mmCIF file of C-alpha atoms in Angstrom:
data_model
loop_
_atom_site.group_PDB
_atom_site.id
_atom_site.type_symbol
_atom_site.label_atom_id
_atom_site.label_comp_id
_atom_site.label_asym_id
_atom_site.label_seq_id
_atom_site.Cartn_x
_atom_site.Cartn_y
_atom_site.Cartn_z
ATOM 1 C CA MET H 16 -0.004 0.055 -0.021
ATOM 2 C CA THR H 17 1.426 3.346 -1.022
ATOM 3 C CA PRO H 18 1.305 6.371 1.402
ATOM 4 C CA PHE H 19 -1.347 7.958 -0.894
ATOM 5 C CA GLU H 20 -3.523 4.806 -0.738
ATOM 6 C CA ALA H 21 -3.081 4.498 2.990
ATOM 7 C CA SER H 22 -4.152 8.084 3.285
ATOM 8 C CA GLN H 23 -7.238 7.606 1.071
ATOM 9 C CA ARG H 24 -8.290 4.492 2.994
ATOM 10 C CA SER H 25 -7.791 6.153 6.442
ATOM 11 C CA GLU H 26 -9.970 9.031 5.353
ATOM 12 C CA GLU H 27 -12.717 6.672 4.067
ATOM 13 C CA ILE H 28 -12.688 4.902 7.449
ATOM 14 C CA CYS H 29 -12.788 8.163 9.458
ATOM 15 C CA ARG H 30 -15.776 9.310 7.459
ATOM 16 C CA MET H 31 -17.823 6.143 8.182
ATOM 17 C CA ALA H 32 -18.896 7.491 11.610
ATOM 18 C CA PRO H 33 -18.989 10.587 13.574
ATOM 19 C CA VAL H 34 -16.634 9.081 16.284
ATOM 20 C CA ILE H 35 -14.372 6.156 16.505
ATOM 21 C CA PRO H 36 -14.780 4.413 19.999
ATOM 22 C CA VAL H 37 -11.348 3.669 21.558
ATOM 23 C CA LEU H 38 -11.874 0.403 23.336
ATOM 24 C CA VAL H 39 -9.870 -1.328 26.119
ATOM 25 C CA ILE H 40 -11.087 -4.956 26.371
ATOM 26 C CA HIS H 41 -10.248 -6.792 29.627
ATOM 27 C CA ASP H 42 -12.914 -9.517 29.327
ATOM 28 C CA LEU H 43 -13.033 -11.360 25.910
ATOM 29 C CA ALA H 44 -16.741 -12.404 26.606
ATOM 30 C CA HIS H 45 -17.604 -8.620 26.141
ATOM 31 C CA ALA H 46 -15.896 -8.074 22.794
ATOM 32 C CA ARG H 47 -18.378 -9.454 20.327
ATOM 33 C CA PRO H 48 -21.591 -7.990 22.142
ATOM 34 C CA LEU H 49 -20.000 -4.686 22.487
ATOM 35 C CA ALA H 50 -19.117 -4.657 18.812
ATOM 36 C CA GLU H 51 -22.644 -5.741 17.801
ATOM 37 C CA ALA H 52 -24.094 -2.931 20.064
ATOM 38 C CA LEU H 53 -21.931 -0.209 18.601
ATOM 39 C CA VAL H 54 -22.490 -1.237 15.028
ATOM 40 C CA ALA H 55 -26.138 -1.421 15.541
ATOM 41 C CA GLY H 56 -25.931 2.087 17.226
ATOM 42 C CA GLY H 57 -24.356 3.622 14.107
ATOM 43 C CA LEU H 58 -20.629 3.326 15.261
ATOM 44 C CA PRO H 59 -19.263 0.771 12.876
ATOM 45 C CA VAL H 60 -15.566 1.809 13.200
ATOM 46 C CA LEU H 61 -13.917 0.411 16.354
ATOM 47 C CA GLU H 62 -10.465 0.806 17.733
ATOM 48 C CA VAL H 63 -9.245 -1.874 20.131
ATOM 49 C CA THR H 64 -6.150 -0.826 21.967
ATOM 50 C CA LEU H 65 -3.299 -3.350 22.507
ATOM 51 C CA ARG H 66 -3.258 -2.604 26.225
ATOM 52 C CA THR H 67 -4.574 -5.899 27.549
ATOM 53 C CA PRO H 68 -3.717 -9.632 27.202
ATOM 54 C CA VAL H 69 -6.936 -10.387 25.315
ATOM 55 C CA ALA H 70 -6.702 -7.422 22.985
ATOM 56 C CA LEU H 71 -5.658 -9.349 19.780
ATOM 57 C CA GLN H 72 -8.447 -12.055 20.530
ATOM 58 C CA ALA H 73 -10.978 -9.217 20.962
ATOM 59 C CA ILE H 74 -10.063 -7.837 17.500
ATOM 60 C CA ALA H 75 -10.564 -11.319 16.124
ATOM 61 C CA GLU H 76 -13.986 -11.798 17.613
ATOM 62 C CA MET H 77 -15.115 -8.100 16.736
ATOM 63 C CA ALA H 78 -13.993 -8.530 13.153
ATOM 64 C CA LYS H 79 -16.613 -11.236 12.841
ATOM 65 C CA VAL H 80 -19.452 -8.747 13.386
ATOM 66 C CA PRO H 81 -21.104 -7.862 10.111
ATOM 67 C CA GLY H 82 -20.738 -4.189 9.234
ATOM 68 C CA GLY H 83 -17.867 -3.748 11.751
ATOM 69 C CA ILE H 84 -14.597 -2.160 10.847
ATOM 70 C CA VAL H 85 -12.023 -3.040 13.465
ATOM 71 C CA GLY H 86 -8.801 -1.572 14.004
ATOM 72 C CA ALA H 87 -5.791 -1.986 16.450
ATOM 73 C CA GLY H 88 -4.763 0.986 18.625
ATOM 74 C CA THR H 89 -1.428 1.917 20.068
ATOM 75 C CA LEU H 90 0.670 0.243 17.387
ATOM 76 C CA LEU H 91 4.323 0.927 18.268
ATOM 77 C CA THR H 92 6.339 -1.759 16.446
ATOM 78 C CA PRO H 93 6.334 -3.962 13.416
ATOM 79 C CA ALA H 94 5.428 -6.844 15.421
ATOM 80 C CA ASP H 95 2.309 -5.034 16.690
ATOM 81 C CA VAL H 96 1.465 -4.428 13.044
ATOM 82 C CA SER H 97 1.743 -8.026 12.235
ATOM 83 C CA ALA H 98 -0.030 -9.317 15.129
ATOM 84 C CA ALA H 99 -2.917 -6.855 14.486
ATOM 85 C CA VAL H 100 -3.280 -7.819 10.862
ATOM 86 C CA GLN H 101 -3.227 -11.506 11.851
ATOM 87 C CA ALA H 102 -5.964 -10.893 14.299
ATOM 88 C CA GLY H 103 -8.067 -9.190 11.626
ATOM 89 C CA ALA H 104 -7.445 -5.486 12.157
ATOM 90 C CA THR H 105 -8.212 -3.511 8.971
ATOM 91 C CA PHE H 106 -6.621 -0.229 10.085
ATOM 92 C CA GLY H 107 -4.245 0.798 12.813
ATOM 93 C CA VAL H 108 -3.837 3.668 15.179
ATOM 94 C CA SER H 109 -0.404 4.811 16.624
ATOM 95 C CA PRO H 110 0.584 7.727 18.855
ATOM 96 C CA GLY H 111 3.280 8.703 16.378
ATOM 97 C CA ALA H 112 4.745 7.870 13.030
ATOM 98 C CA THR H 113 8.225 6.455 12.854
ATOM 99 C CA ASP H 114 9.733 5.376 9.470
ATOM 100 C CA THR H 115 9.876 1.878 10.762
ATOM 101 C CA LEU H 116 6.163 1.722 11.746
ATOM 102 C CA LEU H 117 5.049 3.424 8.519
ATOM 103 C CA GLU H 118 7.013 0.922 6.495
ATOM 104 C CA ALA H 119 5.493 -2.083 8.338
ATOM 105 C CA CYS H 120 2.000 -0.813 7.825
ATOM 106 C CA GLU H 121 2.714 -0.065 4.120
ATOM 107 C CA ALA H 122 4.102 -3.576 3.901
ATOM 108 C CA ALA H 123 1.174 -5.070 5.476
ATOM 109 C CA ASP H 124 -1.367 -2.951 3.534
ATOM 110 C CA LEU H 125 -2.712 -1.652 6.928
ATOM 111 C CA PRO H 126 -4.009 2.059 6.777
ATOM 112 C CA LEU H 127 -2.639 3.902 9.677
ATOM 113 C CA LEU H 128 -4.012 6.794 11.572
ATOM 114 C CA PRO H 129 -0.800 8.150 13.057
ATOM 115 C CA GLY H 130 -0.701 10.741 15.956
ATOM 116 C CA ILE H 131 1.064 14.124 14.972
ATOM 117 C CA ALA H 132 1.572 16.977 17.270
ATOM 118 C CA THR H 133 4.065 19.211 15.527
ATOM 119 C CA ALA H 134 4.544 20.946 12.201
ATOM 120 C CA SER H 135 7.704 18.948 11.702
ATOM 121 C CA GLU H 136 5.942 15.649 12.162
ATOM 122 C CA ALA H 137 3.116 16.799 9.647
ATOM 123 C CA MET H 138 5.821 17.793 7.232
ATOM 124 C CA ALA H 139 7.659 14.511 7.451
ATOM 125 C CA LEU H 140 4.378 12.611 6.694
ATOM 126 C CA LEU H 141 3.684 14.962 3.683
ATOM 127 C CA GLU H 142 7.266 14.421 2.560
ATOM 128 C CA ARG H 143 6.741 10.697 2.652
ATOM 129 C CA GLY H 144 3.502 11.019 0.597
ATOM 130 C CA TYR H 145 0.803 10.937 3.215
ATOM 131 C CA SER H 146 -1.954 13.450 3.288
ATOM 132 C CA VAL H 147 -2.425 15.461 6.556
ATOM 133 C CA GLN H 148 -5.931 16.508 7.400
#
C-alpha cells in the first residue's frame, strides 16, 4: 500500500462514523456483544487498544461482526502491526509515525491513523506522501 493509498483509505474509515470508540477490552466475553451494540448504534468503526492480554483475541472476535470495521490501537512496532493484521484488524492507530512503523504498515497494507503534534511531524508525513488532514 502506498502512502497515498493509505491516506485515502484512512480518510474513508474516518468518514464512516461521527466518532471512533477507543476500546480497552479486559474480558473477551464482552468483545463481540460490545461490537454488535456499537455497530447497531451507528458506530461501525472500532479501535481496540493493544493494552490488555486479550486485545488481539478481542479484535478477532469483533472482526466477525457484520458491518464492523475493527482496528488496532497503540501500534508501536512492526510486531504490533503483524499481530494486529493476523488478528483481523483493518486499520491501525499509533501515537506517532516512525519510518519503521510506517514501512511495516505499508508492507502489510494496513492503513494507519498516526498521531502527530508538531509541524515537523506533519511535514515528515507529507514528505513521505501521506496527506495530513
